[in-house]
Coordinates of C-alpha atoms in Angstrom, one line a residue:
X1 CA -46.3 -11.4 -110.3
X2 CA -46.2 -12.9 -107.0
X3 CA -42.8 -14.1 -107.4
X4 CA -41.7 -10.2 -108.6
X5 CA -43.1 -9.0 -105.4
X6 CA -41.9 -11.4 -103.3
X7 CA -38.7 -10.2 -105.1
X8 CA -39.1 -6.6 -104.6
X9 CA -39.9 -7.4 -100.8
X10 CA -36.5 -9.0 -100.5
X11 CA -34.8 -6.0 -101.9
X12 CA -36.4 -3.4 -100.0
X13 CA -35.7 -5.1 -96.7
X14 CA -31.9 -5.5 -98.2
X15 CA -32.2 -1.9 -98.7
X16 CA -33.7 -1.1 -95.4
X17 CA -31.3 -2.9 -93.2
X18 CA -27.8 -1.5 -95.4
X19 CA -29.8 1.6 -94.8
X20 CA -29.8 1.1 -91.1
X21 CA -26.5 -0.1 -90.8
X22 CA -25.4 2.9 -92.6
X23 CA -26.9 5.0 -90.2
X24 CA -25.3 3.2 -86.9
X25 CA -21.8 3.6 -88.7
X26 CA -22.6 7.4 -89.1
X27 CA -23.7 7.2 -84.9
X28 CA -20.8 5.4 -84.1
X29 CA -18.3 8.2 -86.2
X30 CA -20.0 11.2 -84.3
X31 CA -19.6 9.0 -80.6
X32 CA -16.2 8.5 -81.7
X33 CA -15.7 12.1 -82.3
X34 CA -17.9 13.3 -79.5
X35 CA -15.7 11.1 -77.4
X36 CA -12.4 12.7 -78.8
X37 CA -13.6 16.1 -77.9
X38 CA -14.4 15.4 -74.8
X39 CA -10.7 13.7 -74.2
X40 CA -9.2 16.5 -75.8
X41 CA -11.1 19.3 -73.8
X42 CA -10.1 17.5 -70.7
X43 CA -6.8 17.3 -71.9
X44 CA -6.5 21.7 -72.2
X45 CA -8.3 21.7 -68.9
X46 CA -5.6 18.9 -67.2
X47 CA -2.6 21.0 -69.2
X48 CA -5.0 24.4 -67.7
X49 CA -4.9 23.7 -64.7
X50 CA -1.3 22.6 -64.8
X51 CA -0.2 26.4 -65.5
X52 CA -2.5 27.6 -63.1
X53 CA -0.5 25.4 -60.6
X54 CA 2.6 26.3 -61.6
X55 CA 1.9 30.2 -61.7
X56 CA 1.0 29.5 -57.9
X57 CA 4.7 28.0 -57.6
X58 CA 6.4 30.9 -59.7
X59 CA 4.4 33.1 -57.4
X60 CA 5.5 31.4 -54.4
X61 CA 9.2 31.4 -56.1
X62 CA 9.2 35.0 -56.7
X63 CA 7.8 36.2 -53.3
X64 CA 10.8 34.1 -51.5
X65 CA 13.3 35.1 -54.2
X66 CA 12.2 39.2 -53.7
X67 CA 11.8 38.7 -49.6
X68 CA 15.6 37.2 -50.3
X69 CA 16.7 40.2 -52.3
X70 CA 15.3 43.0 -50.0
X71 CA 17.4 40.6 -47.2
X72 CA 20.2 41.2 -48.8
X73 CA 19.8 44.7 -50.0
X74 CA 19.6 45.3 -45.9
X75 CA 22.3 43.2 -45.1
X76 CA 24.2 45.1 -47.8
X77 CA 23.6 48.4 -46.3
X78 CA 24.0 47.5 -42.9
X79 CA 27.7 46.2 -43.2
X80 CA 28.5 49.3 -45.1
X81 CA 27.0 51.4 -42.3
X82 CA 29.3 49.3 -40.1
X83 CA 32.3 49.7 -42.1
X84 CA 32.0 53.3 -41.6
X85 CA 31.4 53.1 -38.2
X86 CA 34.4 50.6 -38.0
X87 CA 36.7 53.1 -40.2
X88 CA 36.1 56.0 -37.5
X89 CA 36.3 54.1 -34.2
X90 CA 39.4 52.6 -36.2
X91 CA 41.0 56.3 -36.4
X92 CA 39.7 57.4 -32.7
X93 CA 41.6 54.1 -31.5
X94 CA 45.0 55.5 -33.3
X95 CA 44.6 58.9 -32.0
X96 CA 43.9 57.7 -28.2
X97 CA 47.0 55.6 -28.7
X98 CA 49.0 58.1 -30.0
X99 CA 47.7 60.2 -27.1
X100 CA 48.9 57.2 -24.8
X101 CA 52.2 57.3 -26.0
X102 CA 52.7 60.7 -25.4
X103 CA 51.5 60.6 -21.8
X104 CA 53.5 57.6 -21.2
X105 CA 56.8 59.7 -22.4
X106 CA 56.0 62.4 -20.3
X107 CA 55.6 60.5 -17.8
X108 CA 59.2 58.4 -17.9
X109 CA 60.4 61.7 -18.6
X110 CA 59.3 63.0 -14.9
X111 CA 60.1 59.7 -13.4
X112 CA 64.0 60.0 -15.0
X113 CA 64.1 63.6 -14.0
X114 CA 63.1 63.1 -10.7
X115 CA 65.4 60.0 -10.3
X116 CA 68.0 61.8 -11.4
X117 CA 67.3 64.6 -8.9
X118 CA 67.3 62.2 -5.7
X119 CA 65.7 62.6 -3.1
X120 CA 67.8 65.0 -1.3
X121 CA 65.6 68.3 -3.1
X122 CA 62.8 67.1 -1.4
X123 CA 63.8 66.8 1.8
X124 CA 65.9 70.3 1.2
X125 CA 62.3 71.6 -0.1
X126 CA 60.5 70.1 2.3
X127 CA 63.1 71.9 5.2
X128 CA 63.3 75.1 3.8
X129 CA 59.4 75.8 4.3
X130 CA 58.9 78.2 6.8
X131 CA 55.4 77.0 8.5
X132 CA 53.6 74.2 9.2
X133 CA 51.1 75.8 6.6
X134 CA 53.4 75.9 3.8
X135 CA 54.3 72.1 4.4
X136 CA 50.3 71.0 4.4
X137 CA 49.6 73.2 1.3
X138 CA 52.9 71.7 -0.3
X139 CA 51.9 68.1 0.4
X140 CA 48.7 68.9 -0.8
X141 CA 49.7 70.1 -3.9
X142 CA 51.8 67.0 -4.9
X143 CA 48.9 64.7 -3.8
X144 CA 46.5 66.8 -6.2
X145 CA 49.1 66.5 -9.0
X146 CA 49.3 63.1 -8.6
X147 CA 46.0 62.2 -8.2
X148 CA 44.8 64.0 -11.6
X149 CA 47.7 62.3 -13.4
X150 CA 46.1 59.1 -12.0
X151 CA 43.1 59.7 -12.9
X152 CA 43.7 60.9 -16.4
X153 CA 46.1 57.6 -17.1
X154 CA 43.1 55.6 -15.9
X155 CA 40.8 57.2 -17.8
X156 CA 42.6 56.6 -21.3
X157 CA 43.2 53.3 -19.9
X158 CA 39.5 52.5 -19.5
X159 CA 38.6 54.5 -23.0
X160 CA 41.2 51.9 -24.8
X161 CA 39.5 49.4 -22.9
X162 CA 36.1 50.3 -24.6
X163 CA 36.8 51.3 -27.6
X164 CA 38.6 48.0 -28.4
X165 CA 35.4 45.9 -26.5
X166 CA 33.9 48.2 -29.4
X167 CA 36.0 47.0 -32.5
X168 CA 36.0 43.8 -31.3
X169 CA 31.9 43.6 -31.2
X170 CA 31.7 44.8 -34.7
X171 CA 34.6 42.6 -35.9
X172 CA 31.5 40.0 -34.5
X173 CA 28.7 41.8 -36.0
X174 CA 30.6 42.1 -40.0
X175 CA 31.1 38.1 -39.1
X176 CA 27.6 37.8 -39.0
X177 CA 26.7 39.9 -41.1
X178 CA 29.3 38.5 -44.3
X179 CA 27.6 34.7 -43.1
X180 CA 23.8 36.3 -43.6
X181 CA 25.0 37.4 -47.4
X182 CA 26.5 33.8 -47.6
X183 CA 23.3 32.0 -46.6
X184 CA 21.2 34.5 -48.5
X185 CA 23.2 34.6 -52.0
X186 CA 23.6 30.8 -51.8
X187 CA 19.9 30.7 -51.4
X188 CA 19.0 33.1 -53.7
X189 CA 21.1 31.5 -56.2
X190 CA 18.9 27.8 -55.9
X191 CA 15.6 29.7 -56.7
X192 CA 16.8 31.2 -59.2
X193 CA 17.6 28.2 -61.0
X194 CA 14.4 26.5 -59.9
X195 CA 12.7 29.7 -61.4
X196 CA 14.6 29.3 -64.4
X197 CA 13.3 25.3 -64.8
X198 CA 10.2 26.6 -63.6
X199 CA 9.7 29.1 -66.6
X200 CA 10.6 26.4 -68.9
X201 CA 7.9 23.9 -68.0
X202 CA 5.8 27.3 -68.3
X203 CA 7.0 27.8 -71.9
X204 CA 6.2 23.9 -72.3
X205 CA 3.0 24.5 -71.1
X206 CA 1.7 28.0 -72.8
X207 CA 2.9 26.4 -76.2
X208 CA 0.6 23.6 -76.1
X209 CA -2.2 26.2 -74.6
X210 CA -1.1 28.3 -77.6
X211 CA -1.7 26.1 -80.3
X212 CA -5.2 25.1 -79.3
X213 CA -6.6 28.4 -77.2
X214 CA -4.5 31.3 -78.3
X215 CA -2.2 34.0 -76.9
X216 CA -5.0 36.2 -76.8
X217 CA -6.4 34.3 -73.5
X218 CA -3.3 34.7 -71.8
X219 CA -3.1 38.3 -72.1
X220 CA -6.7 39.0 -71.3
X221 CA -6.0 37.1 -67.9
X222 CA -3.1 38.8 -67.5
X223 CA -5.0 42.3 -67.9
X224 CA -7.8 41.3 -65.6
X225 CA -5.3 40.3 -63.1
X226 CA -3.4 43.6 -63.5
X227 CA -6.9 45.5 -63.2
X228 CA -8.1 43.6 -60.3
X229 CA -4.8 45.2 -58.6
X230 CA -5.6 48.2 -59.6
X231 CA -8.9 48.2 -58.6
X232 CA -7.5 47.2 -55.0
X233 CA -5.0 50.0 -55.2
X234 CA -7.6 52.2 -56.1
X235 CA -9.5 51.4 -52.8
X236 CA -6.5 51.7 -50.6
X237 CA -6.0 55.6 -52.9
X238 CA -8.7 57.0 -51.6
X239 CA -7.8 56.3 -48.0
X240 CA -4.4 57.6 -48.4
X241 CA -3.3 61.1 -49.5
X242 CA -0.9 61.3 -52.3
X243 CA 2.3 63.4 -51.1
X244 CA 2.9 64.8 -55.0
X245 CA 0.8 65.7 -57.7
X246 CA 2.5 64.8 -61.0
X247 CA -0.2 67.9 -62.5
X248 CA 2.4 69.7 -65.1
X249 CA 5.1 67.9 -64.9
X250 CA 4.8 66.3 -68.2
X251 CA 8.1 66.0 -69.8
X252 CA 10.0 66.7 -66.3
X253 CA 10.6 63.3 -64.6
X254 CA 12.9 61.1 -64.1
X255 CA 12.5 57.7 -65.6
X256 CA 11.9 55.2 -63.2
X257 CA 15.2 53.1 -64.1
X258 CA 18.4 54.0 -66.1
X259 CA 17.8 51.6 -69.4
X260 CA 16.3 51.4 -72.9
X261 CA 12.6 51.1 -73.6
X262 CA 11.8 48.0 -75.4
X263 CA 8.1 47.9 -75.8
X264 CA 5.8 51.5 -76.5
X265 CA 3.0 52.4 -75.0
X266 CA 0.1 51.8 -77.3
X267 CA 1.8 49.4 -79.1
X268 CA 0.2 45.9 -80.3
X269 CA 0.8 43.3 -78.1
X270 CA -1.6 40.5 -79.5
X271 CA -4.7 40.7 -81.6
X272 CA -6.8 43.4 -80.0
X273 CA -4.2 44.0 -76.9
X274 CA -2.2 47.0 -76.4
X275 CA 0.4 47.9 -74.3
X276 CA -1.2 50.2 -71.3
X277 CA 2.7 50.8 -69.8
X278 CA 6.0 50.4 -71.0
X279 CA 8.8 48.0 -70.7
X280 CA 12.2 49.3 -69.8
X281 CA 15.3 46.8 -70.4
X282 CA 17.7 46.7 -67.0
X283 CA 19.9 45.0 -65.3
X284 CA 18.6 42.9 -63.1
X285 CA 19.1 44.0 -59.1
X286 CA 19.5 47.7 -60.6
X287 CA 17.8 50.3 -58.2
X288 CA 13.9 51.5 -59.3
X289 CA 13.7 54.8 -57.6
X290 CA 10.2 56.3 -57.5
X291 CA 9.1 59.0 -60.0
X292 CA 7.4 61.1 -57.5
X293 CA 6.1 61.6 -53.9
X294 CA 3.4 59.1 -52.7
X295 CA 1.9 56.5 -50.4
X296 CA 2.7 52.8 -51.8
X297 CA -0.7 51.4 -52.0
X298 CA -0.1 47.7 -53.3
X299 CA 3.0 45.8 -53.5
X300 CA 2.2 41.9 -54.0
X301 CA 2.8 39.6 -56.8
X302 CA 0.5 39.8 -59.8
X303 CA -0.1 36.9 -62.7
X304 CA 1.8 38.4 -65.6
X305 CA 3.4 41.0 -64.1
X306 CA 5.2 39.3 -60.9
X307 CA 5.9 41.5 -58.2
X308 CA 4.2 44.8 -58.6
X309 CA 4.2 48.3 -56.7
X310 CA 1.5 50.7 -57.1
X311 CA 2.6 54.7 -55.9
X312 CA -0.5 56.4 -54.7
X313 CA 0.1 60.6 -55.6
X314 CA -1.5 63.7 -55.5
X315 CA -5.2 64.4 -57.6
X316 CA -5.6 60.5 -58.6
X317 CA -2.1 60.2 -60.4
X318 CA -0.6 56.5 -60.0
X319 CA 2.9 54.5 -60.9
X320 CA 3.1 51.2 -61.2
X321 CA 6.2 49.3 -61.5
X322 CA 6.0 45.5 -62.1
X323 CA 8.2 42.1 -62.8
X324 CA 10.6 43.4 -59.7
X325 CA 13.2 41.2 -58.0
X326 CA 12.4 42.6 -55.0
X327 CA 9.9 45.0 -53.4
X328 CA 11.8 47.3 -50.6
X329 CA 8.6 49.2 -49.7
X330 CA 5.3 48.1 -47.9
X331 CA 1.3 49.2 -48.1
X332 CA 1.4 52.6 -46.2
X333 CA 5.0 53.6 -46.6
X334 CA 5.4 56.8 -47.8
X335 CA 8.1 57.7 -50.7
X336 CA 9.7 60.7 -51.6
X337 CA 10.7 61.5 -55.0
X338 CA 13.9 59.6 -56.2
X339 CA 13.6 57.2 -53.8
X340 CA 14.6 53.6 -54.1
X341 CA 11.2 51.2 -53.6
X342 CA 12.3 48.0 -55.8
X343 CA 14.7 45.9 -57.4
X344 CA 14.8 45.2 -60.9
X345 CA 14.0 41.2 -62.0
X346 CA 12.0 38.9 -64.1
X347 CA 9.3 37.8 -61.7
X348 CA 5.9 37.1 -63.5
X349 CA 7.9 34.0 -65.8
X350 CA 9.7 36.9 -67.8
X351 CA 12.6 35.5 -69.7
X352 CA 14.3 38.8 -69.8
X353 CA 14.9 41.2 -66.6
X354 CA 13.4 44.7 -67.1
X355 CA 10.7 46.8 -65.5
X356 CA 6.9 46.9 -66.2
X357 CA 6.0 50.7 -65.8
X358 CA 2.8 52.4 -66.1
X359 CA 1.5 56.0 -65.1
X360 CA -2.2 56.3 -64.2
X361 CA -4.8 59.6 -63.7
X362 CA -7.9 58.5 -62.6
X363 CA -7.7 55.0 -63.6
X364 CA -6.7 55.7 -67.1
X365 CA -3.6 54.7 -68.8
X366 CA -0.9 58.0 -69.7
X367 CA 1.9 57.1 -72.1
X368 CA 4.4 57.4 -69.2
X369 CA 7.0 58.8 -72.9
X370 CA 5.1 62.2 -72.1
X371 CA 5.8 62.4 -68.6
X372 CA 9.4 61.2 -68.0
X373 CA 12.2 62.9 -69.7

């Protein structure tokens, strides 16, 4: 009996201690998961805070490639307003020589008549007056003659003078001008392909963010970051008086940008997102001309939606317009209806160029379908 306890003693502690080491294989499975967790998580929050870094570089890229546009959209206009202003001094110049040339034949004209003449008609003109009156008023006469002739000679002489000094200047100034489009294209053209590699790490990125967070998160950032614009634009509304209420025009206004519109209002975006604007395909650097009368209230670059503009009008009705090139209008400008305020582009890490554009009445969404035609 002894001997079968002693037995049954040896077992139990056998069974005790496979027992135990059983339970500090099981410990060391969940430390070795607990530990892969913990790498993983810090692995989305390394490949987080990646993106985040490189939206701040896309942002930074955008800004400088849409402060670069709007350059060159002035540059643009300002050598066609010098051209013009070239053309005309161009056909002033051919008239005043023209002019010249016809004063300078009248003049060899006089000169070979009066060679021809001699000088013995003078002096038999000059003999022939009867007082000393006649001969002072005579002398007089020809002085005045010859002084105005002068005078007028110098005068289209001097008005040449300018109006060359003139073409010559903005000769210098279309110079300059064709070197500031160089610089600015040649610059514009290097951001846009770091923007381009840019987007790709971005598409790197969000796939890997994809596949362990979902699209969903994205988007929802992307609408808070729209809201928190429009919340600001909101704040700036109420100090600024819209010039146009858009209050029955439904179905009257222009769209914002000749194109086709790719993505619907109300349409699903992700799992529980909608569209709250529109997306309208363009060519990018087309014109986006403002739908209606208003104060600009925001124009700055906003995650997901690149460079935005938000129109201030009349009775709490707002446009937005988003993923621009280029914003040509500033916080407190005012905009009349028609009016060009942006370039079209694919800031925001868009693939595609095309405009974001919403329509707004007291903070709520409008299917911008009703009110353009």
């Amino acid at each position: 009996m002894i001997k079968a306890a002693i037995a049954l003693l040896i077992m139990a502690a056998q069974v005790a201690a496979f027992g135990c080491l059983a339970a500090d294989n099981d410990q060391n499975k969940l430390k070795a998961v607990d530990k892969e967790i913990a790498k993983t998580r810090q692995l989305l929050e390394q490949q987080k805070a990646q993106r985040t870094n490189l939206q701040n570089a896309l942002k930074k890229i955008d800004t400088e490639i849409g402060n670069l546009s709007a350059q060159l959209s002035r540059i643009n206009d300002q050598q066609a307003e010098q051209n013009d202003k070239r053309q005309a001094l161009a056909g002033q110049l051919d008239a005043l020589r023209e002019k010249s040339r016809q004063q300078q034949a009248l003049l060899v004209k006089q000169l070979r008549a009066a060679y021809a003449a001699g000088q013995d008609d003078y002096l038999k003109m000059m003999l022939n007056l009867q007082s000393l009156s006649d001969l002072e008023r005579m002398m007089a006469y020809y002085q005045r003659f010859n002084g105005v002739r002068m005078d007028e000679l110098e005068s289209l002489k001097d008005t040449r003078t300018e109006l060359e000094a003139t073409q010559a200047q903005l000769d210098q100034a279309l110079a300059r001008l064709a070197d500031l489009k160089a610089q600015a294209e040649a610059r514009q053209a290097s951001l846009s392909e770091q923007k381009d590699q840019r987007q790709g790490t971005i598409k790197q990125l969000s796939g890997q963010i994809q596949s362990q967070s979902g699209e969903l998160e994205q988007m929802v950032a992307d609408r808070k970051a729209l809201n928190d614009a429009i919340r600001e634009a909101e704040r700036k509304a109420r100090m600024a008086a819209g010039k146009q209420t858009l209050k029955g025009q439904q179905g009257k206004l222009s769209w914002p940008v000749d194109g086709k519109v790719q993505k619907l209002f109300g349409s699903q975006r992700a799992a529980g997102v909608e569209w709250r604007g529109v997306i309208i395909n363009a060519s990018e650097g087309s014109k986006v001309r403002a739908v209606a009368g208003g104060v600009v209230v925001y124009a700055n670059w906003v995650r997901g939606y690149g460079l935005l503009m938000v129109v201030q009008h009349g009775d709490g009705y707002m446009s937005l317009y988003g993923q621009n090139q280029a914003l040509l209008k500033g916080v407190g400008d005012e905009v009349a209806q028609g009016e060009q305020i942006a370039l079209v582009g694919r800031s925001g890490g868009q693939s595609d160029p095309g405009l974001y554009f919403e329509i707004r009445h007291q903070g709520k969404a409008q299917d911008p379908a009703k009110w353009c035609r």
